CSV table of C-alpha atoms in Angstrom, one decimal:
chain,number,residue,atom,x,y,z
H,279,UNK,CA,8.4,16.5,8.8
H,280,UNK,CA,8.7,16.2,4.9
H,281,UNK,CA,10.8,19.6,4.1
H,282,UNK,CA,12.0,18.1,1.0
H,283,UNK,CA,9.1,16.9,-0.8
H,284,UNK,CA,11.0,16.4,-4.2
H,285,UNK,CA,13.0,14.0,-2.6
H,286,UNK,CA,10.3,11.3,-2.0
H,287,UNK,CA,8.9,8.3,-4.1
H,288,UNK,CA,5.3,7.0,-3.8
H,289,UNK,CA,5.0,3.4,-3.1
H,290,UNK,CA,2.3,0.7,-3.2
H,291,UNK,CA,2.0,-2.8,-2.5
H,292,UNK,CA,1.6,-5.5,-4.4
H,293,UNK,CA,0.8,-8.6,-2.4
H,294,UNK,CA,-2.7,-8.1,-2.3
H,295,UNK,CA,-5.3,-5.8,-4.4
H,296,UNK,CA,-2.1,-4.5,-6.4
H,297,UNK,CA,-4.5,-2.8,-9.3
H,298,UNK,CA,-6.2,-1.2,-6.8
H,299,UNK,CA,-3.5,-0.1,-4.7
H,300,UNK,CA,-1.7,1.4,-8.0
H,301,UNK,CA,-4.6,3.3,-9.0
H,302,UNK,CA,-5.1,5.1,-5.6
H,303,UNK,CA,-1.3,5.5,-5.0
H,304,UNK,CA,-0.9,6.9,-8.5
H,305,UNK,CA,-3.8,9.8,-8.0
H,306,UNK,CA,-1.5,11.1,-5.2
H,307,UNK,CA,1.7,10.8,-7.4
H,308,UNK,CA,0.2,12.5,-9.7
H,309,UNK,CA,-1.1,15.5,-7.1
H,310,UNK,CA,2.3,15.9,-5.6
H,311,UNK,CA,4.6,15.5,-8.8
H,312,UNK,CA,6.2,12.2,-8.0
H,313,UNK,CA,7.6,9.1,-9.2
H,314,UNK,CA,5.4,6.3,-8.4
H,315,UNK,CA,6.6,2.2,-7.3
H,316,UNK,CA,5.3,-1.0,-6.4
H,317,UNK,CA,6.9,-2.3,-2.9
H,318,UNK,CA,8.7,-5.0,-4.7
H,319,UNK,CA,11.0,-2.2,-5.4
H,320,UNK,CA,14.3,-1.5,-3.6
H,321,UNK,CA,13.8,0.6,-0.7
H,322,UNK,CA,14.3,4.2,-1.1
H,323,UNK,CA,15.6,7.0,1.8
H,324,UNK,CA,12.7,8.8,1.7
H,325,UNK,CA,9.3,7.0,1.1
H,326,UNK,CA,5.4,8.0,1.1
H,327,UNK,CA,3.8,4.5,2.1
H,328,UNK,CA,0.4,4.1,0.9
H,329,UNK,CA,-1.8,1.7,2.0
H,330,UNK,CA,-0.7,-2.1,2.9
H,331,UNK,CA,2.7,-2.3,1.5
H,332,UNK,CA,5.5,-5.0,2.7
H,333,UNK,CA,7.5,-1.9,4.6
H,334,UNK,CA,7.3,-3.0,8.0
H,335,UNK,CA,6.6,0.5,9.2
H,336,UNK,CA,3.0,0.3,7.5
H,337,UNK,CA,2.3,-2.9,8.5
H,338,UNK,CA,2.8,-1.7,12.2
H,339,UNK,CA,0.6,1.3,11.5
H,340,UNK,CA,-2.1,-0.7,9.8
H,341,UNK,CA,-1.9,-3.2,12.8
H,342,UNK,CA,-2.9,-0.5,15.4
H,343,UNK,CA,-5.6,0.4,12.8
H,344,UNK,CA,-9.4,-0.6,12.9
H,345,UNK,CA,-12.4,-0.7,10.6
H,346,UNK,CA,-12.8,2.7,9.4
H,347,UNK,CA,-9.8,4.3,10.9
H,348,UNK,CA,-6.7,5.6,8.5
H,349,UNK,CA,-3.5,7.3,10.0
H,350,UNK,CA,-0.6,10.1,8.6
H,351,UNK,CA,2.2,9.4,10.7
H,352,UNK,CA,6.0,9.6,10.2
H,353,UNK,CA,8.1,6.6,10.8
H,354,UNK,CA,11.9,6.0,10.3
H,355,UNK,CA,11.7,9.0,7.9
H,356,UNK,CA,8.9,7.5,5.9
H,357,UNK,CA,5.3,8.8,5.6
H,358,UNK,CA,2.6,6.2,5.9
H,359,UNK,CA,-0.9,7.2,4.7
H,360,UNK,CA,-2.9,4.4,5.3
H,361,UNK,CA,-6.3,3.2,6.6
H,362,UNK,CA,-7.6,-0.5,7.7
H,363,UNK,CA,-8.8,-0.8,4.6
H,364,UNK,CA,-9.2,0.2,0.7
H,365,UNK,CA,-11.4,2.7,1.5
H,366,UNK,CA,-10.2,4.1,4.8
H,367,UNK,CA,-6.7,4.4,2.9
H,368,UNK,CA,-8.9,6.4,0.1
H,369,UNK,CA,-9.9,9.0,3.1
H,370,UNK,CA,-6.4,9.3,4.1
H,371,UNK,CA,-5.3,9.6,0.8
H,372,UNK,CA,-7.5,12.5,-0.1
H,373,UNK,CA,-7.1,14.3,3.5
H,374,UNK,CA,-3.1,14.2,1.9
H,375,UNK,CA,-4.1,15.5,-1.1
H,376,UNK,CA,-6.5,18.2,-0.3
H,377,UNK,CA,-3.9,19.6,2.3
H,378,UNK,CA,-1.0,19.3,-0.4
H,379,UNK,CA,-3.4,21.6,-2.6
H,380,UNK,CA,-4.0,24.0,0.0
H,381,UNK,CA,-0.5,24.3,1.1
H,382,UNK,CA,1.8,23.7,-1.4
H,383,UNK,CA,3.8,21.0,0.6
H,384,UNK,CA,3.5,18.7,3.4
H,385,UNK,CA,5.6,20.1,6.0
H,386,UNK,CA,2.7,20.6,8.7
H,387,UNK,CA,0.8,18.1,7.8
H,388,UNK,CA,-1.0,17.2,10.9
H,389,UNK,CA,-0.2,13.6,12.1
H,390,UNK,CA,-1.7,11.0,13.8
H,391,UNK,CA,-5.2,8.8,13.6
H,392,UNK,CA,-8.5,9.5,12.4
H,393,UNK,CA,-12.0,7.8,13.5
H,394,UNK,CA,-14.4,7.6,11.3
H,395,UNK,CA,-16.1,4.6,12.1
H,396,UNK,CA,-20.2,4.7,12.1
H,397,UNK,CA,-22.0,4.6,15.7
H,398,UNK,CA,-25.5,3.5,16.8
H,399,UNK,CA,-27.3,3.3,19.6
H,400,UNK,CA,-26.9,0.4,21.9
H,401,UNK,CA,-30.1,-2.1,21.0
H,402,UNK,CA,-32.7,-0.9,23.4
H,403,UNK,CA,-35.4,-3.6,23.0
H,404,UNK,CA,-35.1,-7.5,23.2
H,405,UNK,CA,-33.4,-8.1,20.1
H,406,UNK,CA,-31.9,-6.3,17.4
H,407,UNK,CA,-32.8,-7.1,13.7
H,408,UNK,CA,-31.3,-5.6,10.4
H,409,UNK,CA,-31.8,-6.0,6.5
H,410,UNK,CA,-29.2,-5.1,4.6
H,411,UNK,CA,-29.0,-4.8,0.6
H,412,UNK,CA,-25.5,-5.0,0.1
H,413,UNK,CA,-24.7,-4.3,-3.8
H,414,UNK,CA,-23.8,-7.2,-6.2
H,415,UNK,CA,-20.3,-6.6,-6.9
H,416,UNK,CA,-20.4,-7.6,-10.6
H,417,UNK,CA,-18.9,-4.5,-12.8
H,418,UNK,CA,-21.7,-3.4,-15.6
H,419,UNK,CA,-24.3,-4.0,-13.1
H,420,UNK,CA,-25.3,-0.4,-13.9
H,421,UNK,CA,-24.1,1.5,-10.3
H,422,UNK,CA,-20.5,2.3,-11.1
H,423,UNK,CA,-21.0,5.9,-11.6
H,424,UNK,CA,-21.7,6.0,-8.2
H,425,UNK,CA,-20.7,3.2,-6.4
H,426,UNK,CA,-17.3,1.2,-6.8
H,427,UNK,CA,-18.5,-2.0,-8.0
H,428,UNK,CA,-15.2,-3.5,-6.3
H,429,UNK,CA,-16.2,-5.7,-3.2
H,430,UNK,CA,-12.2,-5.2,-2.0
H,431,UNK,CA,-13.1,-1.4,-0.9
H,432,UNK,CA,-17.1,-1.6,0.0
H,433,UNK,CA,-16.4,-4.4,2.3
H,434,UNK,CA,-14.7,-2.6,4.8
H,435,UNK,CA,-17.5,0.2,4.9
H,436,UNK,CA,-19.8,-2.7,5.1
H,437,UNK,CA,-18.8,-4.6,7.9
H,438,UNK,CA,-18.0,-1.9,10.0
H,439,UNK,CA,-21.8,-1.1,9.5
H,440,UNK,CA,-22.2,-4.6,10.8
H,441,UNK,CA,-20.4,-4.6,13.6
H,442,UNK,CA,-21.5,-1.0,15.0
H,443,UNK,CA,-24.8,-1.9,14.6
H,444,UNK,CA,-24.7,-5.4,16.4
H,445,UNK,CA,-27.6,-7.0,15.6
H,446,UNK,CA,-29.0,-10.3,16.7
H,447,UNK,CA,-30.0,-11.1,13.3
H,448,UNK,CA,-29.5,-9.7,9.9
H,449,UNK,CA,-31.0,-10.3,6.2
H,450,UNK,CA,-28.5,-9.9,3.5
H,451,UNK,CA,-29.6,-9.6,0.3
H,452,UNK,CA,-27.4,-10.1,-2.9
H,453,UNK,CA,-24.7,-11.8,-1.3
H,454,UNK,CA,-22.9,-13.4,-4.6
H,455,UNK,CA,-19.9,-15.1,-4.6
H,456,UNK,CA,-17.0,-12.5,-3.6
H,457,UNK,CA,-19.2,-11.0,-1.0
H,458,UNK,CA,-19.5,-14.5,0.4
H,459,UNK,CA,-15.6,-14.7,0.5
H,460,UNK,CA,-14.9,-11.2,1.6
H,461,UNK,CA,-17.0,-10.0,4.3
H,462,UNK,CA,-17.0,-13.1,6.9
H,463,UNK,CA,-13.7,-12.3,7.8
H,464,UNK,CA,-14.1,-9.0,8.8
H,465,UNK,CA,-17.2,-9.4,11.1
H,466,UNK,CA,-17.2,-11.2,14.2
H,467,UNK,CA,-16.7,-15.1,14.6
H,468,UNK,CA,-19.5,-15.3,16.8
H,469,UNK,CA,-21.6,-14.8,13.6
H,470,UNK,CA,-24.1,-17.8,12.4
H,471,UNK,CA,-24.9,-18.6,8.8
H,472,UNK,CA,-27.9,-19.9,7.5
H,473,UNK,CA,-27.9,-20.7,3.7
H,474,UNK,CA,-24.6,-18.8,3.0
H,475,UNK,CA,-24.3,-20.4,-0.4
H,476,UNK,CA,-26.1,-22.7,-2.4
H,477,UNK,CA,-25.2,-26.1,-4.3
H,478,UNK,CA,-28.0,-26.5,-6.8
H,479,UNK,CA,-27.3,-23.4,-8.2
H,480,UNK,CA,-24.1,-20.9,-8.5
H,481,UNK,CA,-26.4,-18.0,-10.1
H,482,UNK,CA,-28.7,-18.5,-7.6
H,483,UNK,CA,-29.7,-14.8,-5.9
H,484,UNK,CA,-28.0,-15.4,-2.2
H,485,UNK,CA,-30.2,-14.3,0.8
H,486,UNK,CA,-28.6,-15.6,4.1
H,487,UNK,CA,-29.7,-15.1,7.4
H,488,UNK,CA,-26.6,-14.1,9.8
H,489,UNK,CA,-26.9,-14.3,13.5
H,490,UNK,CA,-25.3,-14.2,17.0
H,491,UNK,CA,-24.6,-18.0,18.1
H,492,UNK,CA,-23.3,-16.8,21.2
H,493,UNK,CA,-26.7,-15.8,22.0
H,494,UNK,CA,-28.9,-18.2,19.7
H,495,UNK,CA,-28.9,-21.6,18.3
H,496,UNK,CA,-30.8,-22.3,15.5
H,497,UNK,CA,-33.0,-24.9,15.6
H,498,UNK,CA,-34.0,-24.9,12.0
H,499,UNK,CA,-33.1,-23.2,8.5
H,500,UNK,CA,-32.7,-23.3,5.2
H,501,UNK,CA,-34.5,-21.5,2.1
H,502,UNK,CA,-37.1,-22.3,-0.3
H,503,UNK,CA,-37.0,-21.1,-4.2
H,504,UNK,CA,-39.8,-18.6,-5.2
H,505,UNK,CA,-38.7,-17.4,-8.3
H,506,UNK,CA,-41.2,-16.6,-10.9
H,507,UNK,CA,-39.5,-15.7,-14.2
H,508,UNK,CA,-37.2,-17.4,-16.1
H,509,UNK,CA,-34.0,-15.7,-15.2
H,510,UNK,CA,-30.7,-17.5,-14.1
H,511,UNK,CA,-31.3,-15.4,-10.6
H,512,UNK,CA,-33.3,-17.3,-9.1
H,513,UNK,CA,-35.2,-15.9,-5.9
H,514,UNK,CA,-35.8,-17.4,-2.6
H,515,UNK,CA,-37.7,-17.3,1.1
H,516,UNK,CA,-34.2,-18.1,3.6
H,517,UNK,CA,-35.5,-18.9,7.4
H,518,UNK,CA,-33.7,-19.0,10.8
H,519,UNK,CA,-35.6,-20.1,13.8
H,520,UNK,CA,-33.2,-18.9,17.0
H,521,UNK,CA,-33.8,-20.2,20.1
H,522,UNK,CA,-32.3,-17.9,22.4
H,523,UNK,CA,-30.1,-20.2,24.9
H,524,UNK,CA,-31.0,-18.5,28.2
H,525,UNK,CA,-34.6,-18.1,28.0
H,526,UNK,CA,-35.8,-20.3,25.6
H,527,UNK,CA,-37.8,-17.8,23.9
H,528,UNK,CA,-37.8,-17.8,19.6
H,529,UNK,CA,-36.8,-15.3,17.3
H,530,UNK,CA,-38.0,-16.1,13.9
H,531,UNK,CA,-36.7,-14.3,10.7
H,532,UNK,CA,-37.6,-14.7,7.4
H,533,UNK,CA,-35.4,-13.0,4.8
H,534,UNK,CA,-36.2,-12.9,0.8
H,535,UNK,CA,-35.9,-10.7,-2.2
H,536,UNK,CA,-38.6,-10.2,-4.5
H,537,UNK,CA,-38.0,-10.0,-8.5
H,538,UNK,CA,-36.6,-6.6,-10.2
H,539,UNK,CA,-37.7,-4.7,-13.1
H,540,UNK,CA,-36.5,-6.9,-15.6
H,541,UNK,CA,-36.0,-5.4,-19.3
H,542,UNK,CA,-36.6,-8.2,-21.2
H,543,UNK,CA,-40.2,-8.4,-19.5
H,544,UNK,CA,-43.0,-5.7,-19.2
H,545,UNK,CA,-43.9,-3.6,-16.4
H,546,UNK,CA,-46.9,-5.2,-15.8
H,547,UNK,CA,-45.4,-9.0,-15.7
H,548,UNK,CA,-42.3,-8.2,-13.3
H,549,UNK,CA,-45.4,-7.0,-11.1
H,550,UNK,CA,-47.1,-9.5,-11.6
H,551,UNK,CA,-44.3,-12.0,-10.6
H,552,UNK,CA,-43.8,-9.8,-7.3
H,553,UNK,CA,-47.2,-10.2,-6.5
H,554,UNK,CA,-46.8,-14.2,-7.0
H,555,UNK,CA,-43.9,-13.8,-4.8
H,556,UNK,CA,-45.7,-12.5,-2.1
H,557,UNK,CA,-48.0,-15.6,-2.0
H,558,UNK,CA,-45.0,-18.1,-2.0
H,559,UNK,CA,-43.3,-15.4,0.6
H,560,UNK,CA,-46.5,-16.3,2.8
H,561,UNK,CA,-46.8,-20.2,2.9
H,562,UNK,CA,-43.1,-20.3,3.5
H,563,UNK,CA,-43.5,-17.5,6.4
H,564,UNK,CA,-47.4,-19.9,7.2
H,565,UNK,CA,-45.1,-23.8,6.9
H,566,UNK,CA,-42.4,-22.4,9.7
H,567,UNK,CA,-44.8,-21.0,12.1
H,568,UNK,CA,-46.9,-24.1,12.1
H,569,UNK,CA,-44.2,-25.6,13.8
H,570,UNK,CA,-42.9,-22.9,15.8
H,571,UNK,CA,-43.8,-20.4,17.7
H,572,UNK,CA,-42.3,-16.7,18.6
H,573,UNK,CA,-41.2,-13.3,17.4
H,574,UNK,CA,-41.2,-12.9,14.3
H,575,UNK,CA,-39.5,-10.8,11.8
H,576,UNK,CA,-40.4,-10.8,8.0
H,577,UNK,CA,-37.7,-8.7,6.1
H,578,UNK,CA,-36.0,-8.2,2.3
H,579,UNK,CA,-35.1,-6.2,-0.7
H,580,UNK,CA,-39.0,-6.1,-1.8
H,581,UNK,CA,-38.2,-4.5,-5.0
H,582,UNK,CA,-41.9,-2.6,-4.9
H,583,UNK,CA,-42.8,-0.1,-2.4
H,584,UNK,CA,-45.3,3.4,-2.0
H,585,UNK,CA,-43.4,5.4,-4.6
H,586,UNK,CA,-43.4,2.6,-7.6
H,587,UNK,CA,-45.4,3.7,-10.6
H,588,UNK,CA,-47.0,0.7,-10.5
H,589,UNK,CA,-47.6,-0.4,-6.3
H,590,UNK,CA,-49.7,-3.3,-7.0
H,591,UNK,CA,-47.1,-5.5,-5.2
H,592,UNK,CA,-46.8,-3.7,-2.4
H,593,UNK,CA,-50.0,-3.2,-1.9
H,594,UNK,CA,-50.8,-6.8,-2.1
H,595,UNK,CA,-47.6,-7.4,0.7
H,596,UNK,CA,-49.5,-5.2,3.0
H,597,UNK,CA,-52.9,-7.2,2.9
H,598,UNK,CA,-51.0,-10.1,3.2
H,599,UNK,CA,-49.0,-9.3,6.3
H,600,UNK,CA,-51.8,-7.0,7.6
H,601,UNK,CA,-50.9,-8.9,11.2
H,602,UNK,CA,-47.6,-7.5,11.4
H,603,UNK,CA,-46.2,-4.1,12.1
H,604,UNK,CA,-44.4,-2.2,9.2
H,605,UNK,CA,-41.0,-0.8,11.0
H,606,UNK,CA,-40.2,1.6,8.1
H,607,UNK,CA,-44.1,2.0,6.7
H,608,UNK,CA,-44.6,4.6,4.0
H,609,UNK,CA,-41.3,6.9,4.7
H,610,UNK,CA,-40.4,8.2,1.6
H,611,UNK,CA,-36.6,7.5,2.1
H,612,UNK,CA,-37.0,3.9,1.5
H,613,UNK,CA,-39.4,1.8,-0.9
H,614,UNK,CA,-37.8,-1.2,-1.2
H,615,UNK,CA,-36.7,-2.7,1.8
H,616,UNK,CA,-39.5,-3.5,4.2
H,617,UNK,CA,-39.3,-5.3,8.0
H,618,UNK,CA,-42.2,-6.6,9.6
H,619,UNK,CA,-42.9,-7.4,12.8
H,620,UNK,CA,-45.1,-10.0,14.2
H,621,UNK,CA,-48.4,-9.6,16.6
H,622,UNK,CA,-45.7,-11.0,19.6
H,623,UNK,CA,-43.6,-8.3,19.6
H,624,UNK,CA,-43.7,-4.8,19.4
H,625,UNK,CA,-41.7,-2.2,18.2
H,626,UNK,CA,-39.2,-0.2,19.9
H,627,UNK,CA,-37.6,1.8,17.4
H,628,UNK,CA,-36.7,1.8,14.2
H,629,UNK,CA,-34.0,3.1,11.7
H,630,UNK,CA,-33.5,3.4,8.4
H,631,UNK,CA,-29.5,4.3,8.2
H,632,UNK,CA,-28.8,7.3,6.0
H,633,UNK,CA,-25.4,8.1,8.1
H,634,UNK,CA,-22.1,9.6,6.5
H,635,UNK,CA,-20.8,6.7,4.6
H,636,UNK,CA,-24.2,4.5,3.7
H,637,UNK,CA,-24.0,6.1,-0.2
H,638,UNK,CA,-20.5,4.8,-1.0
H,639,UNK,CA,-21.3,1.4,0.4
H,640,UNK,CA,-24.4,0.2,-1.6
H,641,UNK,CA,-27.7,1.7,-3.8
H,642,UNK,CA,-29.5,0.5,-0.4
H,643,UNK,CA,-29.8,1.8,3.1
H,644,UNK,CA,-29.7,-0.4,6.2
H,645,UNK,CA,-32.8,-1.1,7.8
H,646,UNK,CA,-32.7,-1.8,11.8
H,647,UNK,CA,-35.0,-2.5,14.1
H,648,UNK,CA,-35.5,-3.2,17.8
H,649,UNK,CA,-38.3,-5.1,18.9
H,650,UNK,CA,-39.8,-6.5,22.5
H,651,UNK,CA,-41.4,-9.3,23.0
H,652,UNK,CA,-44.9,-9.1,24.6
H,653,UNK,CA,-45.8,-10.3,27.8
């Protein structure tokens, strides 16, 4: 154990996320009294490895690590406190911390993994489906007080969501550019794409539709603008219709997000462009069922809801889609993002995720739903 605190360096790495990395290994340099290096330094006798660093004793930790999990373990003399992840490695950092200020050292520290990944109930209907507003990652956005705006640490919080919840399909809603390069990698390769980016626009508000192609194929996709004001974030209506490749049957999901209260216009015109968008929402949702036929899911950031001062939008959503079934209807720990479901298929359950880590991951809650299709 680490008798000799005084006798230890901090170090960081620098190979990937180095800014980051210094920041959080220099907090706990800072709580214990000690000097504080990059990796690309010479090796020292006695270490505190935090994080990915190029010592091969945290890489083998991290290796045994996943999603969500963080370790305190002792190797050839060194400590490693380290999760899978930026954020993970934040939990194990401040576990460190907090017992260094109750204790005054780190001799009996206890060692070994934590897991902390989220849970959910295995999918008891046909087919999972989930909407997920996952934070644009662009600093000044106006969340950084309480959420890091950095993609690097939310991701891993993100996808571990993801991957717990295992849907069949899921809506994600401002997926810019780093998200886009980030997340895929972390989530399963049996995940689908539809309308992952765009090529007619780089601004262009990102709504793609994920899915399970081990399950489905998609027979068609693709997205159709619907924005309203004059804004370089330009709003759309993206579409997946999965044919499941046992049965046959079709799942059908339409995934959008509506316009937001913008400051250069008034109340009463970003309503009124959410209320437009609610129209074009509907001949998109009208144009694919034509052709198709199935359960269908209609699902997004809404941006309007019970609790807005002004609910004209919403209102006007729920005459329009009066044939489907609100999953999440008036509950008043949600008003933005809506799922509903389709005359084919009923509800099973529904759940809007308000677990342990959902605040540090985005300014929006997961929506999930499990639906059966009718006989």
């Amino acid at each position: 154990m680490l008798e000799n605190i005084n006798e230890y360096v901090i170090v960081y790495g620098e190979a990937e996320n180095a800014e980051l990395n210094a920041v959080l290994a220099q907090r706990f340099a800072d709580a214990l009294g000690l000097v504080c290096l990059s990796d690309a330094s010479a090796e020292a006798r006695c270490e505190i490895l935090i994080g990915a660093t190029c010592r091969k004793e945290s890489k083998d930790a991290i290796s045994a690590l996943d999603l969500m999990e963080y370790t305190l373990e002792i190797a050839n003399g060194k400590l490693i406190v380290a999760g899978a992840g930026l954020f993970s490695t934040e939990l194990a950092v401040d576990e460190a911390i907090s017992f260094f200020a109750e204790n005054g050292n780190l001799a009996t520290l206890p060692l070994g993994k934590r897991d902390v990944r989220p849970t959910f109930a295995e999918c008891d209907g046909d087919y999972r489906i989930m909407e997920y507003n996952v934070l644009v990652e662009y600093p000044g956005w106006g969340c950084e007080k309480v959420h890091n705006p950095e993609v690097e640490v939310r991701k891993e919080i993100i996808a571990a969501m993801i991957r717990a919840a295992a849907p069949d399909a899921i809506v994600l809603c401002e997926m810019f550019e780093n998200w886009s390069e980030q997340l895929p990698s972390l989530l399963s390769p049996k995940y689908g794409c539809v309308a992952w980016k765009r090529t007619e626009d780089e601004y262009s508000n990102r709504t793609p539709i994920m899915y399970n192609t081990e399950r489905f194929e998609l027979l068609e996709g693709g997205y159709e603008n619907i924005a309203i004001l004059k804004t370089k974030n330009r709003r759309v209506v993206t579409y997946a219709v999965l044919r499941e490749r046992q049965t046959g049957e079709k799942l059908i999901v339409f995934g959008t997000h509506f316009e937001s209260i913008l400051k250069d216009h008034t109340p009463a015109e970003n309503e009124e462009a959410r209320m437009a968008q609610v129209a074009l929402l509907k001949a998109v949702v009208d144009g694919v069922l034509s052709r198709h036929e199935g359960a269908v899911a209609i699902t997004g950031d809404f941006n309007t809801g019970p609790r807005k001062p002004d609910h004209r939008a919403y209102d006007t959503l729920l005459a329009t889609l009066c044939d489907y079934e609100n999953s999440v209807g008036k509950d008043p720990i949600v008003s933005l993002d809506q799922m509903f479901i389709g005359k084919n298929a009923e509800i099973v359950s529904s759940l809007i995720d308000t677990s342990r880590w959902v605040p540090f991951a985005s300014d929006h809650k997961p929506v999930i739903c499990d639906i059966r299709v009718k006989e």
